[in-house]
Coordinates of C-alpha atoms in Angstrom, one line a residue:
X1 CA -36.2 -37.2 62.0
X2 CA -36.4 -40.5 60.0
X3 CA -33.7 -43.1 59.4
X4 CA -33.7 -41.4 55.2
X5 CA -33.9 -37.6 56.3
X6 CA -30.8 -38.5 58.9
X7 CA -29.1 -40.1 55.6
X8 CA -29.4 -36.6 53.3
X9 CA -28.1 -34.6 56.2
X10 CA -25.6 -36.7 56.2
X11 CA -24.2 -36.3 53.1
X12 CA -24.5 -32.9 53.4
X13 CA -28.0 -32.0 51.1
X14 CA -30.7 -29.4 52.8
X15 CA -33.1 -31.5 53.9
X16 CA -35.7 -28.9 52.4
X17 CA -34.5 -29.0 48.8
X18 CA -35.2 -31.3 46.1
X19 CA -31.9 -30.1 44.3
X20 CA -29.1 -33.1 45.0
X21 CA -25.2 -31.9 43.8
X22 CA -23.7 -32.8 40.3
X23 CA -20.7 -34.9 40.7
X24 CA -18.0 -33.5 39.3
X25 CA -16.1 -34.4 36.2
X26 CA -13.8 -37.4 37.9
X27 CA -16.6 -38.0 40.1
X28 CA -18.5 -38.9 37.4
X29 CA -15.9 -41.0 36.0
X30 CA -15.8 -42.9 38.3
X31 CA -19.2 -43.5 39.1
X32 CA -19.1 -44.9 35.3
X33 CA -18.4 -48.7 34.5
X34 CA -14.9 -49.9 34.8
X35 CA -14.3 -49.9 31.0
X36 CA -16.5 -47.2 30.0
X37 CA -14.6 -44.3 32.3
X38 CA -11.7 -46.3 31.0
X39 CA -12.5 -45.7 27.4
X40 CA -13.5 -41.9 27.7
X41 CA -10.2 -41.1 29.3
X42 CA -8.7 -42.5 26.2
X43 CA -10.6 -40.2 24.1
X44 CA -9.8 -37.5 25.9
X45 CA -6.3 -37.9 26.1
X46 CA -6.4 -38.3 22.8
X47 CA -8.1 -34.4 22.3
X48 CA -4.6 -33.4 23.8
X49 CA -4.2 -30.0 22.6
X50 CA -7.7 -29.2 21.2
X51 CA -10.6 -28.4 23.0
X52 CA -13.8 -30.8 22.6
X53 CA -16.7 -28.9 20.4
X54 CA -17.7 -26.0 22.6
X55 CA -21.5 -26.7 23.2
X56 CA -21.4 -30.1 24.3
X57 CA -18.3 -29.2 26.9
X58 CA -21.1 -26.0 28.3
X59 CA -24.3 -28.1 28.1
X60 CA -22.6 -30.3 30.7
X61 CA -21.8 -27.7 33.3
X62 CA -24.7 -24.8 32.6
X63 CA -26.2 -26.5 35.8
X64 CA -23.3 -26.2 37.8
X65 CA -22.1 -22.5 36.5
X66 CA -24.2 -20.4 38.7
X67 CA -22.8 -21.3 42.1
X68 CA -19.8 -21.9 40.3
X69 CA -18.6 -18.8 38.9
X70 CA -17.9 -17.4 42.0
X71 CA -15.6 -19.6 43.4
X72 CA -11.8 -18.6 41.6
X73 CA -12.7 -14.9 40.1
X74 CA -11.3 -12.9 43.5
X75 CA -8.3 -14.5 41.9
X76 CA -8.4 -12.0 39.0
X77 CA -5.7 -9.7 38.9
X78 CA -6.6 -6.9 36.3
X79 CA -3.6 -4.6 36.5
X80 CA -1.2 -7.5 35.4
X81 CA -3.7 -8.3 32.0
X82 CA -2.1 -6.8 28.9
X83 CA -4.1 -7.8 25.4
X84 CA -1.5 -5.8 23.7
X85 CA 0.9 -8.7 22.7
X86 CA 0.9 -11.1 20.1
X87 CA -1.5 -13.9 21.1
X88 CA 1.3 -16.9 21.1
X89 CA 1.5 -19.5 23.4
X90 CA 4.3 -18.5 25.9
X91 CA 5.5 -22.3 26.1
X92 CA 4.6 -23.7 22.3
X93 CA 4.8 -20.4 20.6
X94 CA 1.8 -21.3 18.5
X95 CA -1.1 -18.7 17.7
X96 CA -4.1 -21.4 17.9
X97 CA -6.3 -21.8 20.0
X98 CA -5.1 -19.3 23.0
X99 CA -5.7 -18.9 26.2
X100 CA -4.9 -16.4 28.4
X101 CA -4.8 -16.8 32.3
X102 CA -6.5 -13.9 34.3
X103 CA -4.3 -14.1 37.4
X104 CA -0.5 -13.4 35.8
X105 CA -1.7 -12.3 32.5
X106 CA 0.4 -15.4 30.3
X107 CA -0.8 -16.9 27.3
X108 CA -1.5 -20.9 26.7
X109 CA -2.7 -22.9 24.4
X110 CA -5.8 -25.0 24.8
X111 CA -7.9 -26.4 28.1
X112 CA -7.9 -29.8 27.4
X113 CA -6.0 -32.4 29.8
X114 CA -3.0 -32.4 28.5
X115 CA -2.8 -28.3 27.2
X116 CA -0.4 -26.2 28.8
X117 CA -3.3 -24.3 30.5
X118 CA -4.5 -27.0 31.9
X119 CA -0.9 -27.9 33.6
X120 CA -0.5 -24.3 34.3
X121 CA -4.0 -23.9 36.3
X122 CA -2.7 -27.1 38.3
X123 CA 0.6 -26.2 38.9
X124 CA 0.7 -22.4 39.9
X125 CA -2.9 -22.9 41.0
X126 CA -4.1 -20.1 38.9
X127 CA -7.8 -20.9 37.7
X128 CA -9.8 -18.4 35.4
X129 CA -8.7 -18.6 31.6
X130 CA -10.6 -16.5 28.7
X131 CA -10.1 -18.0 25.5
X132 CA -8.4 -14.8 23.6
X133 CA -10.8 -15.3 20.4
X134 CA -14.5 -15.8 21.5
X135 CA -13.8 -13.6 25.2
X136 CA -15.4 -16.7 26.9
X137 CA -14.3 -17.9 30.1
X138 CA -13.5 -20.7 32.0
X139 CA -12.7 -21.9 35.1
X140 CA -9.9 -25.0 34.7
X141 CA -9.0 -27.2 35.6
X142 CA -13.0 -28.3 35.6
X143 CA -13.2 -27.2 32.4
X144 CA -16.3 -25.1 33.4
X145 CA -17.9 -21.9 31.6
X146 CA -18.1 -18.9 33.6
X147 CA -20.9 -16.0 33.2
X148 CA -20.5 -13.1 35.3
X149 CA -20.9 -9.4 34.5
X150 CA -18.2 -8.3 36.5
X151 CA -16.1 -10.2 33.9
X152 CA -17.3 -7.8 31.3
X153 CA -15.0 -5.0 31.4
X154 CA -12.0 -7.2 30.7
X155 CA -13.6 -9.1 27.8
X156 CA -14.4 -5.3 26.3
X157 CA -10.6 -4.2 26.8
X158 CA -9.9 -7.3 25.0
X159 CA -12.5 -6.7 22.3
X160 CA -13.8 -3.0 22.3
X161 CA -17.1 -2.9 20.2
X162 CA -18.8 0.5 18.7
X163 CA -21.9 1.9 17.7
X164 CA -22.4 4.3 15.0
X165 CA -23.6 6.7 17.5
X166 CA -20.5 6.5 20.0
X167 CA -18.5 6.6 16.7
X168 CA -20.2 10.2 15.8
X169 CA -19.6 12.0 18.8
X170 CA -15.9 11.2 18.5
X171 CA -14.9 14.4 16.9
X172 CA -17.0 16.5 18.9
X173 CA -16.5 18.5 22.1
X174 CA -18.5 16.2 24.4
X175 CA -15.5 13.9 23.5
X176 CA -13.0 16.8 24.4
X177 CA -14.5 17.0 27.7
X178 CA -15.2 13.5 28.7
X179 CA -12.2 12.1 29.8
X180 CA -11.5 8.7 31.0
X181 CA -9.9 6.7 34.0
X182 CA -7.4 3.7 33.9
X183 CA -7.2 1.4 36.9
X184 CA -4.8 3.8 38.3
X185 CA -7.3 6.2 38.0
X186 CA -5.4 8.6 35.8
X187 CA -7.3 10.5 33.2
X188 CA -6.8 10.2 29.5
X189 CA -8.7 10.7 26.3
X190 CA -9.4 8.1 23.9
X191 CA -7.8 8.4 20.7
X192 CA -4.9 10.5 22.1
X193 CA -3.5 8.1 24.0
X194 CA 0.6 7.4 23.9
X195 CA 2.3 4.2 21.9
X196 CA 5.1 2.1 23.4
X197 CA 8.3 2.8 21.7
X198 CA 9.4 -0.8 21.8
X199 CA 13.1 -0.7 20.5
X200 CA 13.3 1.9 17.4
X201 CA 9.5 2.0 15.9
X202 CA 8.9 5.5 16.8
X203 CA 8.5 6.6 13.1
X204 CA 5.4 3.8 12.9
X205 CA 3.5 5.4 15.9
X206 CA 3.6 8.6 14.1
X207 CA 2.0 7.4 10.8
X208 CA 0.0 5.0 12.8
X209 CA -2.1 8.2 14.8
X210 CA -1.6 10.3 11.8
X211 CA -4.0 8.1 9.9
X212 CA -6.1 6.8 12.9
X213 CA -7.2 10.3 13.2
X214 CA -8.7 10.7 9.7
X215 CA -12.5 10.6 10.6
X216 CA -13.7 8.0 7.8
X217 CA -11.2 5.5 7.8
X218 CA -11.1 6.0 11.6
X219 CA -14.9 4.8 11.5
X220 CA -14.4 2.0 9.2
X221 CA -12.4 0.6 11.0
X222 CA -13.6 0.9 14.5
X223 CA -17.3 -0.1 13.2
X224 CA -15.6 -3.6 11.4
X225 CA -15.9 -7.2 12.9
X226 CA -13.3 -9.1 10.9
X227 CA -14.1 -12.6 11.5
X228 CA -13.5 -14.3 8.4
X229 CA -10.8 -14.5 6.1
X230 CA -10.0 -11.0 6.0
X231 CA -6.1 -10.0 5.3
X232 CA -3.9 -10.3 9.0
X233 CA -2.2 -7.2 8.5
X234 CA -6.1 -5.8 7.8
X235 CA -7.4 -7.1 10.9
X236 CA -4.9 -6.0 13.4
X237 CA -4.6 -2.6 12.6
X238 CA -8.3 -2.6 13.1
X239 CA -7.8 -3.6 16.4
X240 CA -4.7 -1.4 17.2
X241 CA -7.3 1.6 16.0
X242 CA -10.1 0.3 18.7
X243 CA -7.5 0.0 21.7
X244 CA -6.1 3.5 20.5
X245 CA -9.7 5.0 20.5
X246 CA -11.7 2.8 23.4
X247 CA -12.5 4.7 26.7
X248 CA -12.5 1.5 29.2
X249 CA -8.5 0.5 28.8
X250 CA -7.0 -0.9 31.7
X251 CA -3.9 1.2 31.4
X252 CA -3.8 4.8 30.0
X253 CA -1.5 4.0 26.7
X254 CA -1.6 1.2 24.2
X255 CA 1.4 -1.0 22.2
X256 CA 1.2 -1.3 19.0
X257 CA 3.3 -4.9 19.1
X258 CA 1.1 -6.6 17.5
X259 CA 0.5 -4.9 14.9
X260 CA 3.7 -4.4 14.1
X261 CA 4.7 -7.8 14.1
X262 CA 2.2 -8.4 11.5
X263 CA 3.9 -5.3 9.3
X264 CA 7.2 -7.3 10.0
X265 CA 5.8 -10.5 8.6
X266 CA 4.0 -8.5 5.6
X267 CA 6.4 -6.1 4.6
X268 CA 9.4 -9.3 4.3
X269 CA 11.3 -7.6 7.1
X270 CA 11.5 -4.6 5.6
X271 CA 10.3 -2.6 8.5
X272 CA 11.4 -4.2 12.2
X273 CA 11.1 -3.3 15.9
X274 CA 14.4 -2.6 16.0
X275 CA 15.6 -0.6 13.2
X276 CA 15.0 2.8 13.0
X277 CA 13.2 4.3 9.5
X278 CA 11.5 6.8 7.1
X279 CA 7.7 7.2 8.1
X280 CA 7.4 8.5 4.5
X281 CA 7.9 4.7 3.5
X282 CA 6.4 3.6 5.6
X283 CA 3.1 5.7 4.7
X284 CA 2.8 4.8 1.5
X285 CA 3.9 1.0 1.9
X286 CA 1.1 0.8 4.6
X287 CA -1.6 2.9 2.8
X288 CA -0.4 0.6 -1.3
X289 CA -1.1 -2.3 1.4
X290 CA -4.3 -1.6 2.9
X291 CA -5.9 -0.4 -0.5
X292 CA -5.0 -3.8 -1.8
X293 CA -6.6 -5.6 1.2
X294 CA -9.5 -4.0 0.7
X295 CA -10.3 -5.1 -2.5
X296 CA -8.9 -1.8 -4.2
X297 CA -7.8 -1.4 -7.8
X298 CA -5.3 0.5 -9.9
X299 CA -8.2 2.2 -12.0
X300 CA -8.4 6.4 -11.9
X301 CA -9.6 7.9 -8.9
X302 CA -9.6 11.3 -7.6
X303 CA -5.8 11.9 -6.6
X304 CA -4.3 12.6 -10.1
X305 CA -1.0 14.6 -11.0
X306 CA -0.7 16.0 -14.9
X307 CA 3.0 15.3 -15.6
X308 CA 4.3 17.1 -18.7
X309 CA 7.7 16.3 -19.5
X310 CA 10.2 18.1 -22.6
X311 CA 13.6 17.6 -24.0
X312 CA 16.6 19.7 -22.5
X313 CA 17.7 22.3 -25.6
X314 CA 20.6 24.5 -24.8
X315 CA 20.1 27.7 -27.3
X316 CA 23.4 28.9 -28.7
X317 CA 22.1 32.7 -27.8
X318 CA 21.2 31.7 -24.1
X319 CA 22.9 33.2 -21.1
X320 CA 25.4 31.2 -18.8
X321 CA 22.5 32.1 -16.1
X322 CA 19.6 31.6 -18.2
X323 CA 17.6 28.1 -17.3
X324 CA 15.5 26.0 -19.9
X325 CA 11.9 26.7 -20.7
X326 CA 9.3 24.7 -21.7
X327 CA 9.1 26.0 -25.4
X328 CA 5.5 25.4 -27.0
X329 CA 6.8 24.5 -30.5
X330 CA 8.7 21.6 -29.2
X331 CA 7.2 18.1 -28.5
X332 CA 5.7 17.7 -25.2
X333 CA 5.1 14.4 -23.4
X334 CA 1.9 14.4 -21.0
X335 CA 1.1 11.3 -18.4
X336 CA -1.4 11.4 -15.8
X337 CA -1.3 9.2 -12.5
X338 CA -2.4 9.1 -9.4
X339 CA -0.8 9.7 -6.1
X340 CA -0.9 8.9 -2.6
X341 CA 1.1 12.1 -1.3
X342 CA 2.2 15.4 -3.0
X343 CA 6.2 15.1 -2.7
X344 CA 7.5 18.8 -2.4
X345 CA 11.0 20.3 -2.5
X346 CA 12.7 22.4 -0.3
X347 CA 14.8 25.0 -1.1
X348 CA 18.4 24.5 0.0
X349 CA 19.9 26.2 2.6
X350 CA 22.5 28.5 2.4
X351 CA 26.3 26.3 1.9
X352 CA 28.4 29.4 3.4
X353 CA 27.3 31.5 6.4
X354 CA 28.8 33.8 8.7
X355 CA 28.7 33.8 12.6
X356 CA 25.5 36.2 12.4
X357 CA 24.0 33.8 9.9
X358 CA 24.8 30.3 11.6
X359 CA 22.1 31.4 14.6
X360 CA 19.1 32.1 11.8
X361 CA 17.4 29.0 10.6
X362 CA 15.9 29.4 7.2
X363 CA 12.2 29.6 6.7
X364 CA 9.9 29.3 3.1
X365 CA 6.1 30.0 3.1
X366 CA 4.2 26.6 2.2
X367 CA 3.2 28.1 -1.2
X368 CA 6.0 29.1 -2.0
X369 CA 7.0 25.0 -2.0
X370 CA 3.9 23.9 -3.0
X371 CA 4.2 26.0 -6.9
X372 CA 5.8 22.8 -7.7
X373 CA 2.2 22.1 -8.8
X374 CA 1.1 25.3 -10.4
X375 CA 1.6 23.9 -14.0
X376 CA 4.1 26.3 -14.9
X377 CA 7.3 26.1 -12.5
X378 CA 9.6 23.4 -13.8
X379 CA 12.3 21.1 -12.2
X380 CA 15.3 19.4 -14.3
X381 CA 16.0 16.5 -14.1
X382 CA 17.9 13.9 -16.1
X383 CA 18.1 15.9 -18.9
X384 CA 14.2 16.4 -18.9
X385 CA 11.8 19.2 -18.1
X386 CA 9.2 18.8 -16.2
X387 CA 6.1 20.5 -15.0
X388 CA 3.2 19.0 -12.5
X389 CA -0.6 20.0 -11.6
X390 CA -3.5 18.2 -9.8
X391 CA -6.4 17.2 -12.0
X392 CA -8.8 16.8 -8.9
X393 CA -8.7 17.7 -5.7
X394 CA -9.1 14.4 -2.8
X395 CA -11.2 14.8 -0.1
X396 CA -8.1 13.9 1.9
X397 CA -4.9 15.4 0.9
X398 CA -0.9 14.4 2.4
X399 CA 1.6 16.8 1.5
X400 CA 5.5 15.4 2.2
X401 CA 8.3 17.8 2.7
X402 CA 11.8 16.1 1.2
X403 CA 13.9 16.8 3.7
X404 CA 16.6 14.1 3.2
X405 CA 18.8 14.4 0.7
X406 CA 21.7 11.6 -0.1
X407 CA 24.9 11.5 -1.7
X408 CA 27.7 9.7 -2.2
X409 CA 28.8 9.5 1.3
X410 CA 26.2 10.4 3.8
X411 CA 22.4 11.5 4.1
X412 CA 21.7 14.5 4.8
X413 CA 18.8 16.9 6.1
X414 CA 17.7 20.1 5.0
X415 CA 16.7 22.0 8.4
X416 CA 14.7 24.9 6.7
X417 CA 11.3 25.8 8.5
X418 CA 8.1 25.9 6.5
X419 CA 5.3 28.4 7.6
X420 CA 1.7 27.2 7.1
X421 CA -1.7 27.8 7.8
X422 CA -3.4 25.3 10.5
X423 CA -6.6 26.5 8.6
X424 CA -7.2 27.3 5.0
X425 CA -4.8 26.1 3.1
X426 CA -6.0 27.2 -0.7
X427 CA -4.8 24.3 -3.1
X428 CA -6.7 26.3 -6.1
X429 CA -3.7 27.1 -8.0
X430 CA -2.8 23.6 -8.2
X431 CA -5.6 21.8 -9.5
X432 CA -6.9 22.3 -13.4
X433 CA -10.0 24.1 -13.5
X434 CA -11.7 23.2 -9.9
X435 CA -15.7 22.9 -10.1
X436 CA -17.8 25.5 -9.4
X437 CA -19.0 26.3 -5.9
X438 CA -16.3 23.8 -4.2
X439 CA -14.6 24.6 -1.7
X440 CA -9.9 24.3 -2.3
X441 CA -9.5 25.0 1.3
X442 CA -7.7 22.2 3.6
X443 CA -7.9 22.3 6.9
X444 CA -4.7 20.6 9.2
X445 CA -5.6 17.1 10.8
X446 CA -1.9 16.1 11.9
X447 CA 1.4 17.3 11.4
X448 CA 4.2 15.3 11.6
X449 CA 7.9 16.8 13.1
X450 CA 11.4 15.5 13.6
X451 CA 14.1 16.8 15.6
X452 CA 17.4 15.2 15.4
X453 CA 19.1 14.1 19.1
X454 CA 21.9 16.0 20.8
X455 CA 24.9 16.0 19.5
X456 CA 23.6 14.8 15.6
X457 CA 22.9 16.8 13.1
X458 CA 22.1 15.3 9.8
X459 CA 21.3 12.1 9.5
X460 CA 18.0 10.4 9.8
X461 CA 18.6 7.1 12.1
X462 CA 19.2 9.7 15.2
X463 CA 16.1 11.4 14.5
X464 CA 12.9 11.6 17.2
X465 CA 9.6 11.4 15.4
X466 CA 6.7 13.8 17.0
X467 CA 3.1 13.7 15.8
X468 CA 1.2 17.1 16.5
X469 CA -2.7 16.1 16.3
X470 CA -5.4 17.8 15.9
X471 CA -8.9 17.3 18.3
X472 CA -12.3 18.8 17.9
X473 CA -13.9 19.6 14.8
X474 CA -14.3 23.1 15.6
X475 CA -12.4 26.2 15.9
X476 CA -11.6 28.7 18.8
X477 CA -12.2 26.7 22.3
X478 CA -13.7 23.9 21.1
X479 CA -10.1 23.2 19.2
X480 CA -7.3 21.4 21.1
X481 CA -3.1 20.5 20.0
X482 CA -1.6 17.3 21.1
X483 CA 1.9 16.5 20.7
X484 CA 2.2 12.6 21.0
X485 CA 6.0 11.3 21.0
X486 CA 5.5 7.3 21.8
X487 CA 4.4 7.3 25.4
X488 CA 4.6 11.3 26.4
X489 CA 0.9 12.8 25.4
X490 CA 0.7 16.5 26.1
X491 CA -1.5 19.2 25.1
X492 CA 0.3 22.1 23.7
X493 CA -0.3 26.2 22.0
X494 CA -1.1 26.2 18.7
X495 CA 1.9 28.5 18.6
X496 CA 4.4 25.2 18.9
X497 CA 3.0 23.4 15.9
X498 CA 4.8 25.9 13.8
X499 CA 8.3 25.4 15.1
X500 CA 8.9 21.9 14.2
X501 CA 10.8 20.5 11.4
X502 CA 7.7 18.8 9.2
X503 CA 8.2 16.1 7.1
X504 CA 4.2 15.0 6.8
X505 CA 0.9 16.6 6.8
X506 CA -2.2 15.4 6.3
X507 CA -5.3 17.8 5.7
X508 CA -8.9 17.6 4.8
X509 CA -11.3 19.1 2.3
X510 CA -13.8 22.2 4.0
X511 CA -17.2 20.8 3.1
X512 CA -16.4 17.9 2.4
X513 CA -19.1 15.0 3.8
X514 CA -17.4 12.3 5.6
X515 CA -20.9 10.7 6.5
X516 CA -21.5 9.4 2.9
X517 CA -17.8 8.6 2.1
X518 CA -17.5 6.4 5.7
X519 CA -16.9 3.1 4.1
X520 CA -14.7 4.8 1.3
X521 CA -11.9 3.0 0.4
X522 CA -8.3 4.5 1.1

């Protein structure tokens, strides 16, 4: 062996490769002069919390990555990663630039020398960061890019991506049958997964599967890729629908945190974590919010109510029992607007009861409820009458039952049962003059229930909010009930849908094509 052969083996290099080692970052500094490593260690001091541009800091270790990349990612500890959160740092509580580390799941800010990730790969010895925006990772505190397919499946549960074609078969009974694995290996299906009740939000989760369910904004939003300056509130919900509906999560349920921090921030603290509320408000705050955000406007559409309205008149010859009537030869006032939900009344229950009585809950066929909007049934009101119909019928319809009524002292809820069809419903007699050859008939998507909490009654903040959700486009076998109360997911008889005390559905038109009308507005 000659006296320069003896010298690579020395220093460790194959004596059959041309390929010598890249000194590492400080090795490199120092190999520098004096004052140039000096002034580069200024400059980067100086980067402190921000990261220096991307491509120059992976052009200098592509070289290195290969051989690299294998060196901290048996470190990884999947079951302790949870994208769910808001992405804050957990030491400055800012939201830019975050890191998250792979080994204990925390958040950080930054990789440069003097960024809390950078002290906290150091310090704990924890190595393998993904920046929580672009799903890249790195290796600190080198500073290093890291390429590795087996890094894939958590940079999917942190960003789930669809096609148009996995979007499609959502709703069919391949989907039904298909289910997936967490890493505990326990089987869920996407889309029917539970939400974490985090203090008092379970009337959010309700509204929030009740309208990830309807097929076309369901596909709008899991087909998106809001990365510009797109409304917050707009963009998380987004991502709340892909976690709901993507089959590779970690664990089998999802929290909606946040999300609903953003709806805290939006709604001016109207609607919190930890007070407990009316999904009815919370629908239509979050759907008047949405339609803004995407670029909606306050001209006509298809959900219109014909409100005609009429002077009281007490007749001198009327009855003590008689009630007003619209009367033709008086003026009438007409006003047409549109809606987001048909409100409809109940009728009240019984005030006195005997013992027999007490044990009989009252029941009312939807119909009978929904006359409200025949056009000829009045209510009274302030001294008014008034009489509603639909001018067209949506291709989506939600139909709120009023259940709480308040008074002077307390709020109070009306426990009488309404019987409907799952399929079928006819809205004809509610809508002036429906076109020809169209179909009136609404078929059941979700159905939302409340049942008030041992040893309450009446009032709504000791309420538990159930969501009863329909899966499979078509009927007999191929169509499957799932009751979904925050974290407790479980198939049940179409026989139980019926018994619940509704307060929201939401139904779809037969026939109607939700493949031209997938980028619809709400």
């Amino acid at each position: 062996m000659s006296e320069v052969q003896s010298k690579r083996s020395e220093n460790g290099a194959d004596s059959g490769s041309n390929v010598t080692e890249r000194p590492t970052k400080r090795a490199r500094l120092s190999l520098e002069p004096e004052g140039h490593a000096a002034e580069k260690e200024s400059n980067e001091d100086a980067v402190n919390m921000v990261d220096l541009d991307e491509e120059e800091e992976e052009s200098r270790y592509l070289p290195e990555e290969s051989r690299a990349s294998d060196l901290y990612l048996d470190t990884i500890n999947r079951a302790s990663l949870d994208f769910d959160f808001e992405k804050v740092c957990s030491v400055s509580l800012s939201n830019i630039n975050i890191y998250g580390c792979l080994v204990c799941g925390k958040y950080f800010q930054g990789r440069g020398r003097k960024s809390y990730a950078y002290a906290h790969s150091i310090h704990d010895d924890h190595h393998v960061f993904i920046n929580l925006d672009t799903t890249k990772v790195y290796v600190l505190p080198d500073g290093y890019l890291v390429s590795d397919p087996s890094l894939e499946d958590i940079a999917y549960v942190l960003a789930p991506t669809f096609t148009p074609s996995s979007v499609s078969t959502l709703s069919s009974p391949s989907h039904l049958s298909r289910p997936s694995y967490d890493l505990s290996h326990k089987p869920y299906l996407p889309g029917y997964v539970g939400l974490n009740n985090i203090k008092r939000n379970d009337h959010m989760n309700v509204i929030i599967h009740s309208l990830l369910h309807v097929p076309p904004l369901r596909d709008y939003l899991l087909l998106s890729n809001f990365r510009g300056k797109e409304p917050e509130l707009l963009k998380r919900f987004a991502g709340l629908a892909k976690k709901i509906w993507n089959p590779r999560l970690f664990k089998s349920q999802v929290s909606p945190h946040e999300f609903l921090q953003e709806v805290n921030r939006a709604s001016a603290g109207k609607f919190r974590l930890e007070q407990q509320g009316d999904p009815v408000e919370f629908l239509g705050w979050l759907l008047n919010r949405l339609h803004k955000d995407l670029g909606g406007t306050k001209k006509k559409d298809s959900r219109e109510v014909r409100m005609e309205t009429q002077q009281v008149v007490v007749r001198p010859d009327s009855g003590p029992n008689e009630k007003p009537k619209f009367d033709i030869d008086r003026e009438t006032k007409t006003s047409v607007s549109p809606f987001l939900f048909l409100a409809v009344d109940l009728p009240p229950p019984p005030l006195f009861q005997d013992a027999v009585e007490k044990n009989i809950i009252p029941q009312v066929g939807i119909h009978s409820v929904l006359a409200k909007y025949d056009g000829k049934k009045t209510q009274e009101s302030a001294g008014q009458l008034r009489r509603y119909k639909c001018q067209r019928l949506p291709p989506y319809i939600i139909v709120h039952f009023k259940r709480f009524t308040k008074n002077a002292f307390v709020e109070e809820k009306n426990p009488t049962i309404v019987n409907f069809p799952l399929r079928g419903l006819d809205f004809k007699e509610y809508v002036d003059a429906p076109p020809p050859n169209v179909s009136t008939l609404y078929d059941l998507i979700a159905n939302v229930t409340h049942e008030s909490v041992a040893g309450t009654t009446r009032d709504k903040e000791n309420t538990v909010w159930k969501a009863y959700i329909r899966a499979g486009s078509g009927g007999g076998e191929d169509e499957k009930w799932f009751m979904i109360q925050d974290l407790i997911v479980e198939e049940v008889r179409k026989e139980m849908i019926f018994l619940g005390e509704s307060i929201l559905q939401v139904r779809y038109l037969l026939h109607f094509s939700m493949t031209d009308n997938a980028n619809r507005r709400i």
